[in-house]
């Protein structure tokens, strides 16, 4: 192995330890304690967080060595040193309203890592690992990771930049959100456009329960309601001026049936929007950071989930434009339009009938 390969893998190992220790700190609320009470000693961190003092000291020292946490006097006795979040880390690790908040993504990685034995078996046998098996940390990580985007750029910039759709929403059209998860996309639209009503649909009962609670907490439960429904058999009502699928089409074992259902739900002049990952249109070998990220999701989460169902298209996270266009045309759409939305990770598509 070349020195460059050794260095690269060693850096990745360090990064993996960072990801898992950040996931641990996030799950235990340690960053919130550091933000609220810092600078703070390790024993005080343990007391406020309700964890063992020896573990608190080891964790905060690791975070300091890794550069996420600062210390006021490294030479002080171990239990007298005072720690605080570095300013640039505070937003990324604990500001759940910021689009730079990434601690939620560490929960996704940790939940995937916990399934390595099941993943190895699936790779050997051609089976799968269903979404539910990854546990609630995976669901919450996905929801919390996307929440700032939905409440931020999507409704404050993306939708207003599409004049025809923006005016339709302002006029109070009815919206269907397919694969709504914990409901933040639906809730964001309801909050941004006070005259719309939104129906969120998802097959996962835990997601629907979380979405209903989130809508109540956000004050939009009267206009954003959620239903446990198999997305391959949504209600054929042709009543919706907008039908959306945010970051879920690539996960579905039968995306064509879901897209056909979305087409059937939309009014004749209704909009059908799909948000999915921004990946290159062709495989070229070594890729950029976003493509590497999406292949990480795909190999460990999205493809194994799709393979847990039969029959399955086994799309994986890296759904390129030609694949989505083929699915859309099989579902009865004429074409797919890439909308002029600039984002590092996501792309917004309009499906044309």
Coordinates of C-alpha atoms in Angstrom, one line a residue:
X1 CA 0.0 0.0 0.0
X2 CA 1.4 3.4 -1.0
X3 CA 2.1 6.1 1.6
X4 CA -0.7 8.2 0.1
X5 CA -3.2 5.3 0.6
X6 CA -2.0 4.8 4.1
X7 CA -2.4 8.5 4.9
X8 CA -5.8 8.6 3.4
X9 CA -7.1 5.5 5.2
X10 CA -5.6 6.7 8.5
X11 CA -7.4 10.1 8.1
X12 CA -10.6 8.2 7.4
X13 CA -10.1 6.2 10.5
X14 CA -9.7 9.4 12.6
X15 CA -12.8 10.8 10.9
X16 CA -14.8 7.6 11.7
X17 CA -13.9 8.0 15.4
X18 CA -14.9 11.6 15.2
X19 CA -18.3 10.7 13.7
X20 CA -19.0 8.1 16.3
X21 CA -17.9 10.2 19.3
X22 CA -20.0 13.1 17.9
X23 CA -23.0 10.8 17.6
X24 CA -22.5 9.7 21.2
X25 CA -22.2 13.3 22.4
X26 CA -25.3 14.3 20.4
X27 CA -27.3 11.4 21.7
X28 CA -26.4 12.2 25.3
X29 CA -27.0 16.0 24.9
X30 CA -23.4 16.9 25.8
X31 CA -23.1 19.6 23.2
X32 CA -26.3 21.3 24.6
X33 CA -24.7 21.2 28.1
X34 CA -21.4 22.7 26.8
X35 CA -23.3 25.4 25.0
X36 CA -25.6 26.3 28.0
X37 CA -23.0 26.0 30.8
X38 CA -19.6 26.3 29.2
X39 CA -16.8 26.8 30.0
X40 CA -17.4 23.8 32.2
X41 CA -15.4 21.1 34.0
X42 CA -15.7 17.4 33.1
X43 CA -17.4 16.7 36.5
X44 CA -19.9 19.4 36.0
X45 CA -20.6 18.2 32.4
X46 CA -21.3 14.8 33.9
X47 CA -23.6 16.2 36.5
X48 CA -25.6 18.3 34.1
X49 CA -25.9 15.6 31.4
X50 CA -26.6 12.7 33.9
X51 CA -23.6 10.6 32.8
X52 CA -20.7 8.9 34.6
X53 CA -17.9 11.4 35.4
X54 CA -15.0 9.2 34.2
X55 CA -16.7 8.8 30.8
X56 CA -17.5 12.5 30.7
X57 CA -13.8 13.3 31.2
X58 CA -12.6 10.9 28.5
X59 CA -15.2 12.1 26.0
X60 CA -14.5 15.8 26.5
X61 CA -10.7 15.3 26.3
X62 CA -11.1 13.4 23.0
X63 CA -13.3 16.1 21.7
X64 CA -10.7 18.7 22.7
X65 CA -7.8 16.7 21.1
X66 CA -9.9 16.4 17.9
X67 CA -10.5 20.2 17.9
X68 CA -14.3 20.3 18.4
X69 CA -14.0 21.6 22.0
X70 CA -11.7 24.2 23.4
X71 CA -10.0 24.2 26.9
X72 CA -9.0 27.2 28.9
X73 CA -6.0 25.8 30.7
X74 CA -4.6 22.5 29.4
X75 CA -2.1 22.3 32.3
X76 CA -4.7 22.3 35.0
X77 CA -5.7 19.2 36.9
X78 CA -8.0 16.9 34.8
X79 CA -11.1 17.6 36.8
X80 CA -10.4 21.4 37.0
X81 CA -9.9 22.1 33.2
X82 CA -12.8 24.0 31.8
X83 CA -14.2 23.2 28.3
X84 CA -16.4 24.9 25.8
X85 CA -17.6 24.4 22.3
X86 CA -15.4 26.2 19.7
X87 CA -17.5 28.9 17.9
X88 CA -17.4 27.2 14.5
X89 CA -18.4 23.8 15.9
X90 CA -21.4 25.2 17.9
X91 CA -23.5 25.7 14.8
X92 CA -22.6 22.4 13.2
X93 CA -23.0 20.3 16.3
X94 CA -26.0 21.8 18.1
X95 CA -27.9 24.5 16.1
X96 CA -30.8 22.3 14.9
X97 CA -32.3 25.2 12.9
X98 CA -29.1 25.8 10.8
X99 CA -28.6 24.2 7.4
X100 CA -25.0 23.6 8.5
X101 CA -26.2 21.4 11.4
X102 CA -24.6 18.0 10.6
X103 CA -24.7 16.2 14.0
X104 CA -27.9 14.4 12.9
X105 CA -26.0 12.8 10.0
X106 CA -23.6 11.2 12.5
X107 CA -26.7 9.4 13.9
X108 CA -27.3 7.9 10.4
X109 CA -23.7 6.7 10.2
X110 CA -23.8 5.2 13.7
X111 CA -27.1 3.4 13.0
X112 CA -25.7 2.0 9.8
X113 CA -22.5 0.8 11.5
X114 CA -24.6 -1.0 14.1
X115 CA -26.0 -3.1 11.2
X116 CA -22.6 -4.3 9.8
X117 CA -23.3 -8.0 10.7
X118 CA -26.7 -7.9 9.0
X119 CA -25.2 -6.0 6.0
X120 CA -22.5 -8.6 5.6
X121 CA -25.1 -11.4 5.5
X122 CA -27.3 -9.4 3.0
X123 CA -24.3 -9.0 0.7
X124 CA -23.5 -12.7 0.9
X125 CA -27.1 -13.9 0.3
X126 CA -28.6 -11.1 -1.9
X127 CA -31.1 -10.3 0.9
X128 CA -31.6 -6.9 2.5
X129 CA -31.8 -4.9 5.7
X130 CA -35.2 -3.1 6.0
X131 CA -35.4 0.5 7.1
X132 CA -37.1 -0.4 10.4
X133 CA -34.1 -2.6 11.4
X134 CA -31.8 0.4 11.6
X135 CA -33.8 1.7 14.5
X136 CA -35.2 5.0 15.7
X137 CA -31.8 6.8 15.6
X138 CA -31.8 6.3 11.8
X139 CA -35.3 7.7 11.3
X140 CA -34.6 10.7 13.6
X141 CA -31.2 11.3 12.0
X142 CA -32.8 11.5 8.6
X143 CA -35.6 13.7 9.7
X144 CA -33.4 16.1 11.8
X145 CA -30.8 16.3 9.0
X146 CA -33.4 17.5 6.4
X147 CA -35.5 19.6 8.7
X148 CA -33.4 22.8 8.4
X149 CA -33.4 22.6 4.6
X150 CA -37.2 22.3 4.5
X151 CA -37.9 25.1 7.0
X152 CA -35.1 27.2 5.4
X153 CA -34.0 27.2 1.8
X154 CA -36.8 25.1 0.3
X155 CA -39.7 27.3 1.4
X156 CA -37.8 30.6 1.7
X157 CA -36.0 30.5 -1.6
X158 CA -36.6 27.4 -3.8
X159 CA -40.4 27.5 -4.0
X160 CA -40.6 31.3 -4.3
X161 CA -38.2 31.2 -7.2
X162 CA -40.7 29.2 -9.2
X163 CA -43.3 31.9 -9.9
X164 CA -46.1 29.7 -11.2
X165 CA -45.9 27.2 -8.4
X166 CA -45.4 30.0 -5.8
X167 CA -48.6 31.7 -6.8
X168 CA -50.5 28.4 -6.8
X169 CA -49.3 27.8 -3.2
X170 CA -50.1 31.4 -2.1
X171 CA -53.6 30.9 -3.5
X172 CA -54.1 27.9 -1.2
X173 CA -53.8 24.8 -3.4
X174 CA -54.0 21.4 -1.8
X175 CA -50.6 19.5 -1.5
X176 CA -49.8 15.8 -1.2
X177 CA -46.4 14.8 0.2
X178 CA -45.5 11.2 -0.6
X179 CA -43.0 9.5 1.6
X180 CA -43.3 12.3 4.2
X181 CA -41.3 10.7 6.9
X182 CA -41.4 12.8 10.1
X183 CA -43.4 15.4 8.2
X184 CA -41.0 18.3 8.1
X185 CA -41.4 19.0 4.3
X186 CA -45.2 19.0 4.7
X187 CA -45.0 21.2 7.8
X188 CA -42.6 23.6 6.2
X189 CA -45.0 24.2 3.2
X190 CA -47.9 24.6 5.6
X191 CA -46.0 27.2 7.6
X192 CA -44.8 29.1 4.6
X193 CA -48.1 29.2 2.8
X194 CA -50.9 29.8 5.4
X195 CA -53.8 29.0 2.9
X196 CA -52.6 25.5 1.8
X197 CA -53.6 22.2 3.2
X198 CA -51.1 19.3 3.1
X199 CA -51.7 15.6 3.3
X200 CA -48.6 13.6 4.1
X201 CA -48.4 9.9 3.2
X202 CA -45.9 7.3 4.5
X203 CA -45.9 3.6 5.0
X204 CA -44.0 3.7 8.3
X205 CA -46.2 4.1 11.4
X206 CA -43.5 5.5 13.6
X207 CA -42.9 8.3 11.0
X208 CA -46.6 9.1 10.8
X209 CA -46.8 9.3 14.6
X210 CA -43.8 11.6 14.7
X211 CA -45.2 13.8 11.9
X212 CA -48.5 14.2 13.7
X213 CA -46.6 15.3 16.9
X214 CA -44.4 17.6 14.9
X215 CA -47.4 19.3 13.2
X216 CA -49.0 19.8 16.6
X217 CA -45.9 21.3 18.0
X218 CA -45.5 23.6 15.0
X219 CA -49.1 24.9 15.2
X220 CA -50.2 23.5 11.8
X221 CA -52.0 20.3 12.7
X222 CA -55.2 21.8 11.4
X223 CA -53.7 22.1 7.9
X224 CA -51.0 19.4 7.8
X225 CA -52.4 15.9 8.3
X226 CA -50.7 12.6 8.0
X227 CA -51.8 9.1 6.8
X228 CA -50.2 5.7 6.9
X229 CA -50.6 4.5 3.3
X230 CA -48.6 2.3 1.0
X231 CA -47.1 4.7 -1.5
X232 CA -47.7 2.3 -4.4
X233 CA -51.4 2.6 -3.8
X234 CA -52.1 6.3 -2.9
X235 CA -55.6 7.7 -3.2
X236 CA -56.5 8.4 -6.8
X237 CA -58.3 11.7 -6.2
X238 CA -56.8 14.1 -8.8
X239 CA -57.4 16.9 -6.3
X240 CA -53.8 18.1 -5.6
X241 CA -52.3 21.2 -7.2
X242 CA -48.9 20.0 -6.0
X243 CA -47.6 16.4 -5.3
X244 CA -44.2 16.1 -3.9
X245 CA -41.7 13.3 -3.1
X246 CA -38.7 14.6 -1.1
X247 CA -35.7 12.4 -1.1
X248 CA -37.5 9.1 -1.2
X249 CA -37.9 7.9 -4.8
X250 CA -34.5 6.2 -4.9
X251 CA -35.4 4.3 -1.7
X252 CA -38.5 2.7 -3.1
X253 CA -38.6 -0.9 -4.3
X254 CA -41.3 0.0 -6.9
X255 CA -40.7 3.7 -7.8
X256 CA -42.7 3.4 -11.0
X257 CA -45.9 2.6 -9.3
X258 CA -45.4 5.4 -6.8
X259 CA -44.7 7.9 -9.6
X260 CA -47.8 6.7 -11.4
X261 CA -49.8 7.1 -8.2
X262 CA -48.5 10.7 -7.9
X263 CA -49.5 11.4 -11.4
X264 CA -53.0 10.2 -10.7
X265 CA -53.2 12.3 -7.5
X266 CA -52.4 15.6 -9.3
X267 CA -54.9 17.8 -11.0
X268 CA -54.6 17.9 -14.8
X269 CA -52.5 21.1 -14.5
X270 CA -50.9 20.2 -11.2
X271 CA -47.3 20.1 -10.4
X272 CA -45.4 16.9 -9.5
X273 CA -42.0 17.6 -7.8
X274 CA -39.3 15.2 -6.9
X275 CA -36.3 16.1 -4.7
X276 CA -33.4 13.7 -4.9
X277 CA -29.7 13.6 -4.6
X278 CA -27.5 15.8 -6.8
X279 CA -25.3 13.2 -8.5
X280 CA -23.4 13.4 -11.9
X281 CA -25.4 12.2 -14.9
X282 CA -22.8 9.5 -15.6
X283 CA -20.4 7.3 -13.7
X284 CA -16.9 8.4 -14.4
X285 CA -14.8 6.5 -11.8
X286 CA -13.3 8.7 -9.0
X287 CA -16.0 11.2 -8.0
X288 CA -16.5 14.3 -6.0
X289 CA -17.4 14.4 -2.3
X290 CA -21.1 14.5 -2.9
X291 CA -21.0 11.4 -5.1
X292 CA -18.8 9.6 -2.5
X293 CA -21.3 10.6 0.2
X294 CA -24.2 9.2 -1.8
X295 CA -22.5 5.9 -2.5
X296 CA -21.8 5.6 1.2
X297 CA -25.5 6.0 1.9
X298 CA -26.3 3.6 -0.9
X299 CA -24.0 0.7 0.1
X300 CA -24.9 0.8 3.8
X301 CA -28.6 2.0 3.9
X302 CA -30.6 2.7 0.8
X303 CA -29.8 -0.3 -1.4
X304 CA -30.0 -2.8 1.5
X305 CA -33.4 -1.4 2.4
X306 CA -34.6 -1.7 -1.2
X307 CA -33.2 -5.3 -1.4
X308 CA -35.3 -6.2 1.6
X309 CA -38.4 -6.1 -0.6
X310 CA -39.4 -8.3 -3.5
X311 CA -39.8 -7.4 -6.3
X312 CA -37.5 -4.5 -6.3
X313 CA -35.8 -2.1 -8.8
X314 CA -32.9 -1.9 -6.3
X315 CA -32.1 1.7 -7.4
X316 CA -29.8 2.8 -4.6
X317 CA -29.1 6.3 -3.6
X318 CA -27.2 7.3 -6.7
X319 CA -30.2 7.7 -9.0
X320 CA -28.9 9.5 -12.1
X321 CA -31.1 11.6 -14.3
X322 CA -31.6 9.0 -17.0
X323 CA -32.8 6.5 -14.4
X324 CA -35.4 8.9 -13.0
X325 CA -36.5 9.9 -16.5
X326 CA -37.0 6.2 -17.4
X327 CA -39.0 5.6 -14.3
X328 CA -41.1 8.7 -14.9
X329 CA -41.9 7.8 -18.5
X330 CA -42.8 4.3 -17.5
X331 CA -45.2 5.9 -15.0
X332 CA -46.9 7.9 -17.8
X333 CA -45.0 11.2 -17.6
X334 CA -43.7 12.8 -20.8
X335 CA -40.4 14.1 -19.5
X336 CA -38.4 15.3 -16.5
X337 CA -37.3 18.9 -16.1
X338 CA -34.3 19.8 -13.9
X339 CA -35.4 23.0 -12.1
X340 CA -33.0 25.9 -11.7
X341 CA -32.3 25.3 -8.0
X342 CA -28.7 25.5 -6.9
X343 CA -27.7 23.2 -4.0
X344 CA -24.6 21.2 -3.2
X345 CA -26.4 18.0 -2.3
X346 CA -30.0 18.0 -3.7
X347 CA -31.6 18.5 -7.1
X348 CA -35.3 19.4 -7.7
X349 CA -37.1 17.9 -10.7
X350 CA -40.5 18.7 -12.2
X351 CA -42.2 15.7 -13.8
X352 CA -44.1 16.7 -16.9
X353 CA -47.4 15.1 -18.1

